[in-house]
PDB file of C-alpha atoms in Angstrom:
ATOM      1  CA  MET A1083      63.337-126.355-201.586  1.00  0.00           C
ATOM      2  CA  THR A1084      60.540-123.782-201.214  1.00  0.00           C
ATOM      3  CA  ASP A1085      63.061-121.034-200.446  1.00  0.00           C
ATOM      4  CA  ASP A1086      65.058-121.917-203.579  1.00  0.00           C
ATOM      5  CA  VAL A1087      61.937-121.705-205.768  1.00  0.00           C
ATOM      6  CA  GLY A1088      61.051-118.325-204.268  1.00  0.00           C
ATOM      7  CA  GLU A1089      64.523-116.960-204.925  1.00  0.00           C
ATOM      8  CA  ILE A1090      64.443-118.153-208.544  1.00  0.00           C
ATOM      9  CA  GLU A1091      61.003-116.630-209.088  1.00  0.00           C
ATOM     10  CA  ALA A1092      62.130-113.291-207.631  1.00  0.00           C
ATOM     11  CA  ALA A1093      65.229-113.272-209.852  1.00  0.00           C
ATOM     12  CA  LEU A1094      63.161-113.956-212.970  1.00  0.00           C
ATOM     13  CA  ARG A1095      60.731-111.178-212.100  1.00  0.00           C
ATOM     14  CA  GLU A1096      63.595-108.740-211.603  1.00  0.00           C
ATOM     15  CA  LEU A1097      65.147-109.800-214.920  1.00  0.00           C
ATOM     16  CA  GLY A1098      61.819-109.299-216.671  1.00  0.00           C
ATOM     17  CA  VAL A1099      61.569-105.757-215.384  1.00  0.00           C
ATOM     18  CA  ARG A1100      65.096-104.866-216.510  1.00  0.00           C
ATOM     19  CA  LEU A1101      64.923-106.372-220.012  1.00  0.00           C
ATOM     20  CA  ASP A1102      64.101-103.903-222.755  1.00  0.00           C
ATOM     21  CA  VAL A1103      62.100-106.004-225.208  1.00  0.00           C
ATOM     22  CA  PRO A1104      60.136-104.185-227.946  1.00  0.00           C
ATOM     23  CA  PRO A1105      56.429-105.150-228.126  1.00  0.00           C
ATOM     24  CA  PRO A1106      55.442-107.513-230.957  1.00  0.00           C
ATOM     25  CA  PRO A1107      53.389-106.208-233.896  1.00  0.00           C
ATOM     26  CA  ALA A1108      49.650-106.073-233.203  1.00  0.00           C
ATOM     27  CA  ASP A1109      48.823-108.491-236.026  1.00  0.00           C
ATOM     28  CA  HIS A1110      51.170-111.095-234.476  1.00  0.00           C
ATOM     29  CA  VAL A1111      49.394-110.805-231.110  1.00  0.00           C
ATOM     30  CA  THR A1112      45.978-111.236-232.744  1.00  0.00           C
ATOM     31  CA  ALA A1113      47.156-114.277-234.730  1.00  0.00           C
ATOM     32  CA  VAL A1114      48.565-115.998-231.637  1.00  0.00           C
ATOM     33  CA  LEU A1115      45.402-115.382-229.593  1.00  0.00           C
ATOM     34  CA  ASP A1116      43.230-116.737-232.425  1.00  0.00           C
ATOM     35  CA  ARG A1117      45.337-119.915-232.552  1.00  0.00           C
ATOM     36  CA  LEU A1118      45.019-120.406-228.776  1.00  0.00           C
ATOM     37  CA  ASP A1119      41.231-120.341-229.076  1.00  0.00           C
ATOM     38  CA  GLU A1120      41.225-123.155-231.638  1.00  0.00           C
ATOM     39  CA  PRO A1121      40.648-126.724-230.299  1.00  0.00           C
ATOM     40  CA  ALA A1122      43.646-129.004-230.494  1.00  0.00           C
ATOM     41  CA  PRO A1123      43.425-131.333-233.514  1.00  0.00           C
ATOM     42  CA  ALA A1124      42.884-135.008-232.785  1.00  0.00           C
ATOM     43  CA  PRO A1125      45.705-137.318-233.835  1.00  0.00           C
ATOM     44  CA  PRO A1126      45.088-139.115-237.142  1.00  0.00           C
ATOM     45  CA  ALA A1127      43.276-142.434-236.720  1.00  0.00           C
ATOM     46  CA  ARG A1128      46.227-144.296-238.218  1.00  0.00           C
ATOM     47  CA  LEU A1129      48.447-143.059-235.370  1.00  0.00           C
ATOM     48  CA  LEU A1130      46.249-144.350-232.546  1.00  0.00           C
ATOM     49  CA  PRO A1131      47.337-148.011-232.807  1.00  0.00           C
ATOM     50  CA  LYS A1132      50.984-146.868-232.858  1.00  0.00           C
ATOM     51  CA  LEU A1133      50.470-144.697-229.764  1.00  0.00           C
ATOM     52  CA  VAL A1134      48.764-147.550-227.914  1.00  0.00           C
ATOM     53  CA  ALA A1135      51.512-149.964-228.931  1.00  0.00           C
ATOM     54  CA  ALA A1136      54.171-147.514-227.760  1.00  0.00           C
ATOM     55  CA  ALA A1137      52.441-147.085-224.395  1.00  0.00           C
ATOM     56  CA  VAL A1138      52.164-150.858-223.935  1.00  0.00           C
ATOM     57  CA  ALA A1139      55.801-151.319-224.904  1.00  0.00           C
ATOM     58  CA  LEU A1140      56.834-148.700-222.370  1.00  0.00           C
ATOM     59  CA  LEU A1141      54.865-150.431-219.611  1.00  0.00           C
ATOM     60  CA  VAL A1142      56.326-153.813-220.524  1.00  0.00           C
ATOM     61  CA  ALA A1143      59.840-152.361-220.555  1.00  0.00           C
ATOM     62  CA  LEU A1144      59.273-150.826-217.122  1.00  0.00           C
ATOM     63  CA  ALA A1145      57.920-154.125-215.758  1.00  0.00           C
ATOM     64  CA  VAL A1146      60.924-156.033-217.138  1.00  0.00           C
ATOM     65  CA  ALA A1147      63.324-153.452-215.744  1.00  0.00           C
ATOM     66  CA  MET A1148      61.694-153.702-212.305  1.00  0.00           C
ATOM     67  CA  THR A1149      61.978-157.495-212.436  1.00  0.00           C
ATOM     68  CA  VAL A1150      65.598-157.567-213.591  1.00  0.00           C
ATOM     69  CA  SER A1151      67.012-154.474-211.921  1.00  0.00           C
ATOM     70  CA  PRO A1152      66.725-153.976-208.145  1.00  0.00           C
ATOM     71  CA  THR A1153      67.793-150.363-208.658  1.00  0.00           C
ATOM     72  CA  VAL A1154      64.855-149.616-210.968  1.00  0.00           C
ATOM     73  CA  ARG A1155      62.489-151.471-208.665  1.00  0.00           C
ATOM     74  CA  ALA A1156      63.671-149.451-205.679  1.00  0.00           C
ATOM     75  CA  ALA A1157      63.299-146.194-207.597  1.00  0.00           C
ATOM     76  CA  VAL A1158      59.690-146.958-208.535  1.00  0.00           C
ATOM     77  CA  LEU A1159      58.679-148.430-205.172  1.00  0.00           C
ATOM     78  CA  ASP A1160      60.172-146.718-202.137  1.00  0.00           C
ATOM     79  CA  PHE A1161      58.764-149.403-199.861  1.00  0.00           C
ATOM     80  CA  LEU A1162      56.792-152.620-199.910  1.00  0.00           C
ATOM     81  CA  ARG A1163      54.086-153.459-197.401  1.00  0.00           C
ATOM     82  CA  ILE A1164      53.090-156.986-196.442  1.00  0.00           C
ATOM     83  CA  GLY A1165      50.279-156.810-193.880  1.00  0.00           C
ATOM     84  CA  GLY A1166      51.657-155.003-190.856  1.00  0.00           C
ATOM     85  CA  VAL A1167      55.275-154.966-192.066  1.00  0.00           C
ATOM     86  CA  GLU A1168      56.746-152.160-194.170  1.00  0.00           C
ATOM     87  CA  VAL A1169      59.946-153.013-196.031  1.00  0.00           C
ATOM     88  CA  HIS A1170      61.935-149.868-196.875  1.00  0.00           C
ATOM     89  CA  TYR A1171      64.609-149.754-199.580  1.00  0.00           C
ATOM     90  CA  GLU A1172      66.863-147.288-197.787  1.00  0.00           C
ATOM     91  CA  ARG A1173      69.379-146.945-195.018  1.00  0.00           C
ATOM     92  CA  PRO A1174      67.909-147.359-191.525  1.00  0.00           C
ATOM     93  CA  PRO A1175      67.810-144.335-189.198  1.00  0.00           C
ATOM     94  CA  VAL A1176      69.755-146.410-186.666  1.00  0.00           C
ATOM     95  CA  ARG A1177      72.025-149.445-186.995  1.00  0.00           C
ATOM     96  CA  PRO A1178      71.258-152.070-184.346  1.00  0.00           C
ATOM     97  CA  THR A1179      74.024-154.502-183.463  1.00  0.00           C
ATOM     98  CA  THR A1180      72.037-157.050-181.449  1.00  0.00           C
ATOM     99  CA  SER A1181      68.785-158.990-181.622  1.00  0.00           C
ATOM    100  CA  ASP A1182      68.269-158.990-177.841  1.00  0.00           C
ATOM    101  CA  VAL A1183      66.295-155.755-177.506  1.00  0.00           C
ATOM    102  CA  LEU A1184      62.979-155.576-175.665  1.00  0.00           C
ATOM    103  CA  GLN A1185      60.105-154.022-177.586  1.00  0.00           C
ATOM    104  CA  PRO A1186      57.606-151.559-175.989  1.00  0.00           C
ATOM    105  CA  GLY A1187      55.586-153.285-173.288  1.00  0.00           C
ATOM    106  CA  GLU A1188      57.155-156.679-173.997  1.00  0.00           C
ATOM    107  CA  HIS A1189      56.652-159.303-171.301  1.00  0.00           C
ATOM    108  CA  ALA A1190      56.393-163.064-170.866  1.00  0.00           C
ATOM    109  CA  ALA A1191      53.135-165.049-170.899  1.00  0.00           C
ATOM    110  CA  THR A1192      51.914-168.583-171.311  1.00  0.00           C
ATOM    111  CA  LEU A1193      50.434-169.718-174.604  1.00  0.00           C
ATOM    112  CA  GLY A1194      46.985-169.824-172.985  1.00  0.00           C
ATOM    113  CA  GLN A1195      47.365-166.296-171.607  1.00  0.00           C
ATOM    114  CA  ALA A1196      48.450-165.017-175.002  1.00  0.00           C
ATOM    115  CA  ARG A1197      45.450-166.563-176.729  1.00  0.00           C
ATOM    116  CA  ALA A1198      43.109-165.058-174.148  1.00  0.00           C
ATOM    117  CA  ALA A1199      44.747-161.616-174.333  1.00  0.00           C
ATOM    118  CA  VAL A1200      44.663-160.894-178.071  1.00  0.00           C
ATOM    119  CA  ARG A1201      41.776-160.436-180.495  1.00  0.00           C
ATOM    120  CA  PHE A1202      43.059-162.786-183.184  1.00  0.00           C
ATOM    121  CA  PRO A1203      43.668-166.539-183.246  1.00  0.00           C
ATOM    122  CA  VAL A1204      47.188-167.546-182.206  1.00  0.00           C
ATOM    123  CA  ARG A1205      48.466-170.400-184.361  1.00  0.00           C
ATOM    124  CA  VAL A1206      51.341-172.736-183.484  1.00  0.00           C
ATOM    125  CA  PRO A1207      53.599-174.394-186.089  1.00  0.00           C
ATOM    126  CA  SER A1208      53.233-178.156-185.843  1.00  0.00           C
ATOM    127  CA  ALA A1209      56.724-178.455-187.339  1.00  0.00           C
ATOM    128  CA  LEU A1210      58.113-176.979-184.101  1.00  0.00           C
ATOM    129  CA  GLY A1211      55.489-177.867-181.500  1.00  0.00           C
ATOM    130  CA  ASP A1212      54.663-175.732-178.472  1.00  0.00           C
ATOM    131  CA  PRO A1213      57.041-172.781-177.983  1.00  0.00           C
ATOM    132  CA  ASP A1214      59.662-172.668-175.249  1.00  0.00           C
ATOM    133  CA  THR A1215      58.572-169.138-174.335  1.00  0.00           C
ATOM    134  CA  VAL A1216      55.854-166.702-175.394  1.00  0.00           C
ATOM    135  CA  ARG A1217      56.215-162.925-175.409  1.00  0.00           C
ATOM    136  CA  LEU A1218      53.503-160.263-175.680  1.00  0.00           C
ATOM    137  CA  ILE A1219      54.348-156.834-177.127  1.00  0.00           C
ATOM    138  CA  ASP A1220      52.754-153.379-176.749  1.00  0.00           C
ATOM    139  CA  ASN A1221      50.358-154.176-173.927  1.00  0.00           C
ATOM    140  CA  SER A1222      48.448-151.305-172.278  1.00  0.00           C
ATOM    141  CA  PRO A1223      46.751-152.739-169.164  1.00  0.00           C
ATOM    142  CA  PRO A1224      45.364-149.448-167.748  1.00  0.00           C
ATOM    143  CA  ASP A1225      42.913-148.901-170.596  1.00  0.00           C
ATOM    144  CA  GLY A1226      42.316-152.568-171.330  1.00  0.00           C
ATOM    145  CA  THR A1227      43.945-152.433-174.770  1.00  0.00           C
ATOM    146  CA  PRO A1228      45.062-155.918-175.819  1.00  0.00           C
ATOM    147  CA  PRO A1229      48.634-156.665-176.910  1.00  0.00           C
ATOM    148  CA  ARG A1230      49.398-156.191-180.572  1.00  0.00           C
ATOM    149  CA  VAL A1231      52.000-158.914-181.115  1.00  0.00           C
ATOM    150  CA  VAL A1232      52.371-162.507-179.950  1.00  0.00           C
ATOM    151  CA  SER A1233      55.906-163.810-180.340  1.00  0.00           C
ATOM    152  CA  LEU A1234      56.571-167.560-180.081  1.00  0.00           C
ATOM    153  CA  HIS A1235      60.193-168.398-179.290  1.00  0.00           C
ATOM    154  CA  TYR A1236      62.020-171.640-180.092  1.00  0.00           C
ATOM    155  CA  PRO A1237      65.746-172.438-180.089  1.00  0.00           C
ATOM    156  CA  GLY A1238      67.065-170.287-182.939  1.00  0.00           C
ATOM    157  CA  VAL A1239      63.595-169.528-184.339  1.00  0.00           C
ATOM    158  CA  ARG A1240      60.992-166.847-183.646  1.00  0.00           C
ATOM    159  CA  VAL A1241      57.415-166.719-184.950  1.00  0.00           C
ATOM    160  CA  ASP A1242      55.574-163.388-184.673  1.00  0.00           C
ATOM    161  CA  GLU A1243      51.826-163.013-185.206  1.00  0.00           C
ATOM    162  CA  PHE A1244      49.870-159.750-185.253  1.00  0.00           C
ATOM    163  CA  ASP A1245      46.928-157.921-186.758  1.00  0.00           C
ATOM    164  CA  GLY A1246      48.474-155.257-188.974  1.00  0.00           C
ATOM    165  CA  ARG A1247      45.617-154.341-191.289  1.00  0.00           C
ATOM    166  CA  ILE A1248      45.171-150.784-190.020  1.00  0.00           C
ATOM    167  CA  SER A1249      48.679-149.544-189.318  1.00  0.00           C
ATOM    168  CA  PRO A1250      52.236-150.882-189.668  1.00  0.00           C
ATOM    169  CA  VAL A1251      53.780-152.673-186.697  1.00  0.00           C
ATOM    170  CA  PHE A1252      57.332-153.285-187.908  1.00  0.00           C
ATOM    171  CA  GLU A1253      59.554-151.384-190.334  1.00  0.00           C
ATOM    172  CA  LYS A1254      62.428-153.226-191.984  1.00  0.00           C
ATOM    173  CA  PHE A1255      65.337-151.594-193.834  1.00  0.00           C
ATOM    174  CA  ILE A1256      67.019-153.592-196.576  1.00  0.00           C
ATOM    175  CA  GLN A1257      68.413-153.437-200.085  1.00  0.00           C
ATOM    176  CA  ALA A1258      65.978-153.982-202.956  1.00  0.00           C
ATOM    177  CA  GLU A1259      67.820-157.118-204.089  1.00  0.00           C
ATOM    178  CA  ASP A1260      67.184-158.684-200.674  1.00  0.00           C
ATOM    179  CA  VAL A1261      63.442-159.140-201.307  1.00  0.00           C
ATOM    180  CA  VAL A1262      62.426-162.501-202.753  1.00  0.00           C
ATOM    181  CA  ARG A1263      58.751-163.063-203.594  1.00  0.00           C
ATOM    182  CA  VAL A1264      57.317-166.330-202.248  1.00  0.00           C
ATOM    183  CA  LYS A1265      54.018-168.124-201.722  1.00  0.00           C
ATOM    184  CA  VAL A1266      52.924-169.490-198.346  1.00  0.00           C
ATOM    185  CA  ASP A1267      49.818-171.658-198.551  1.00  0.00           C
ATOM    186  CA  GLY A1268      48.826-169.674-201.634  1.00  0.00           C
ATOM    187  CA  ALA A1269      49.298-166.297-199.905  1.00  0.00           C
ATOM    188  CA  ASP A1270      51.775-163.705-201.159  1.00  0.00           C
ATOM    189  CA  GLY A1271      54.855-163.215-199.027  1.00  0.00           C
ATOM    190  CA  VAL A1272      58.490-162.171-199.096  1.00  0.00           C
ATOM    191  CA  TRP A1273      61.692-163.871-198.025  1.00  0.00           C
ATOM    192  CA  ILE A1274      64.567-161.705-196.745  1.00  0.00           C
ATOM    193  CA  PRO A1275      67.662-163.923-196.887  1.00  0.00           C
ATOM    194  CA  ARG A1276      70.016-161.955-194.635  1.00  0.00           C
ATOM    195  CA  PRO A1277      70.038-160.111-191.272  1.00  0.00           C
ATOM    196  CA  HIS A1278      68.503-156.624-191.371  1.00  0.00           C
ATOM    197  CA  PRO A1279      67.370-153.819-189.005  1.00  0.00           C
ATOM    198  CA  VAL A1280      63.815-153.904-187.645  1.00  0.00           C
ATOM    199  CA  ILE A1281      62.131-150.985-185.865  1.00  0.00           C
ATOM    200  CA  TYR A1282      58.878-151.176-183.920  1.00  0.00           C
ATOM    201  CA  VAL A1283      56.004-148.750-184.647  1.00  0.00           C
ATOM    202  CA  ASP A1284      53.450-148.321-181.837  1.00  0.00           C
ATOM    203  CA  ARG A1285      49.687-147.756-182.040  1.00  0.00           C
ATOM    204  CA  ALA A1286      50.121-143.972-182.308  1.00  0.00           C
ATOM    205  CA  GLY A1287      52.505-144.349-185.241  1.00  0.00           C
ATOM    206  CA  THR A1288      55.573-143.507-183.137  1.00  0.00           C
ATOM    207  CA  ILE A1289      58.759-145.119-184.422  1.00  0.00           C
ATOM    208  CA  HIS A1290      60.788-146.551-181.524  1.00  0.00           C
ATOM    209  CA  GLU A1291      64.361-146.249-182.765  1.00  0.00           C
ATOM    210  CA  GLU A1292      65.667-147.123-179.307  1.00  0.00           C
ATOM    211  CA  ALA A1293      63.974-150.513-179.695  1.00  0.00           C
ATOM    212  CA  ALA A1294      65.624-151.234-183.049  1.00  0.00           C
ATOM    213  CA  ARG A1295      67.029-154.729-183.255  1.00  0.00           C
ATOM    214  CA  LEU A1296      68.891-156.856-185.776  1.00  0.00           C
ATOM    215  CA  SER A1297      66.566-159.421-187.287  1.00  0.00           C
ATOM    216  CA  ALA A1298      67.765-162.715-188.693  1.00  0.00           C
ATOM    217  CA  LYS A1299      66.637-164.060-192.061  1.00  0.00           C
ATOM    218  CA  THR A1300      62.862-163.658-192.221  1.00  0.00           C
ATOM    219  CA  LEU A1301      59.797-164.955-194.029  1.00  0.00           C
ATOM    220  CA  ILE A1302      56.809-162.551-193.991  1.00  0.00           C
ATOM    221  CA  TRP A1303      53.280-163.147-195.234  1.00  0.00           C
ATOM    222  CA  GLU A1304      49.663-162.250-194.493  1.00  0.00           C
ATOM    223  CA  LYS A1305      46.670-164.563-194.310  1.00  0.00           C
ATOM    224  CA  ASP A1306      43.090-163.822-193.239  1.00  0.00           C
ATOM    225  CA  GLY A1307      44.082-160.355-192.016  1.00  0.00           C
ATOM    226  CA  ILE A1308      46.898-161.618-189.767  1.00  0.00           C
ATOM    227  CA  THR A1309      50.569-160.921-190.475  1.00  0.00           C
ATOM    228  CA  TYR A1310      53.149-163.596-189.723  1.00  0.00           C
ATOM    229  CA  ARG A1311      56.951-163.589-189.446  1.00  0.00           C
ATOM    230  CA  VAL A1312      59.183-166.642-189.244  1.00  0.00           C
ATOM    231  CA  GLU A1313      62.680-165.522-188.274  1.00  0.00           C
ATOM    232  CA  GLY A1314      65.869-167.473-187.712  1.00  0.00           C
ATOM    233  CA  ASP A1315      68.983-168.961-189.231  1.00  0.00           C
ATOM    234  CA  LEU A1316      66.917-170.905-191.747  1.00  0.00           C
ATOM    235  CA  THR A1317      66.833-171.657-195.438  1.00  0.00           C
ATOM    236  CA  ARG A1318      63.860-170.391-197.404  1.00  0.00           C
ATOM    237  CA  ALA A1319      62.500-173.942-197.725  1.00  0.00           C
ATOM    238  CA  GLU A1320      62.784-174.496-193.960  1.00  0.00           C
ATOM    239  CA  ALA A1321      61.014-171.203-193.215  1.00  0.00           C
ATOM    240  CA  VAL A1322      58.174-171.999-195.647  1.00  0.00           C
ATOM    241  CA  ARG A1323      57.801-175.480-194.161  1.00  0.00           C
ATOM    242  CA  ILE A1324      57.433-174.000-190.670  1.00  0.00           C
ATOM    243  CA  ALA A1325      55.026-171.357-191.960  1.00  0.00           C
ATOM    244  CA  GLU A1326      52.786-173.837-193.742  1.00  0.00           C
ATOM    245  CA  SER A1327      52.580-175.997-190.601  1.00  0.00           C
ATOM    246  CA  LEU A1328      50.814-173.303-188.563  1.00  0.00           C
ATOM    247  CA  ARG A1329      47.644-174.685-186.976  1.00  0.00           C
TER     248      ARG A1329
END
């Protein structure tokens, strides 16, 4: 893009040198310069309400268009962030075909070990009870850095919990029409009603495309600085019920 602008600028300069344009009369130059020095006139007072009304109407039209049209919404907002999850309205850089992909540093732990390892409270959904397995993600034992993600696994359901206030942890790639706004215990969240690619982002901001996996339908929300994901072959009502049972 920069090279194109430079080429256009050079062509215009060359054209300006070659054009034989007679100079304007001196009185025309003086008149133009005098007009440039004059302050711009304020719009008549009677026009101000009309200008304000037009601006408000434009904003309302844009808001309605964003609500009704996923295309307009995607054009205005390139991505949506909920806590530590960024939802991108674009094609993913890779297309995962499976959900069984290990994330960086992922390993098994007990629920007690997970609670002792991380710096945020790990909550368990009473609707599902204790998890069958627990996984920790992005652990760096040599420097004592705690894991970033606790993942609770149940038959057909996964609940992820992580502190994502500073930097994103997961990037999702979907179509704009696939985002449904929801409330979870009064907190804002989104429901993604179909499988979609998910890519892990580590502490340094590195995107791990090799760890991309295919996520199932997912409910995402943030509460008290912690980001939560409920993922599985669920209806929206079932996912919200599980989410609101976290204790």
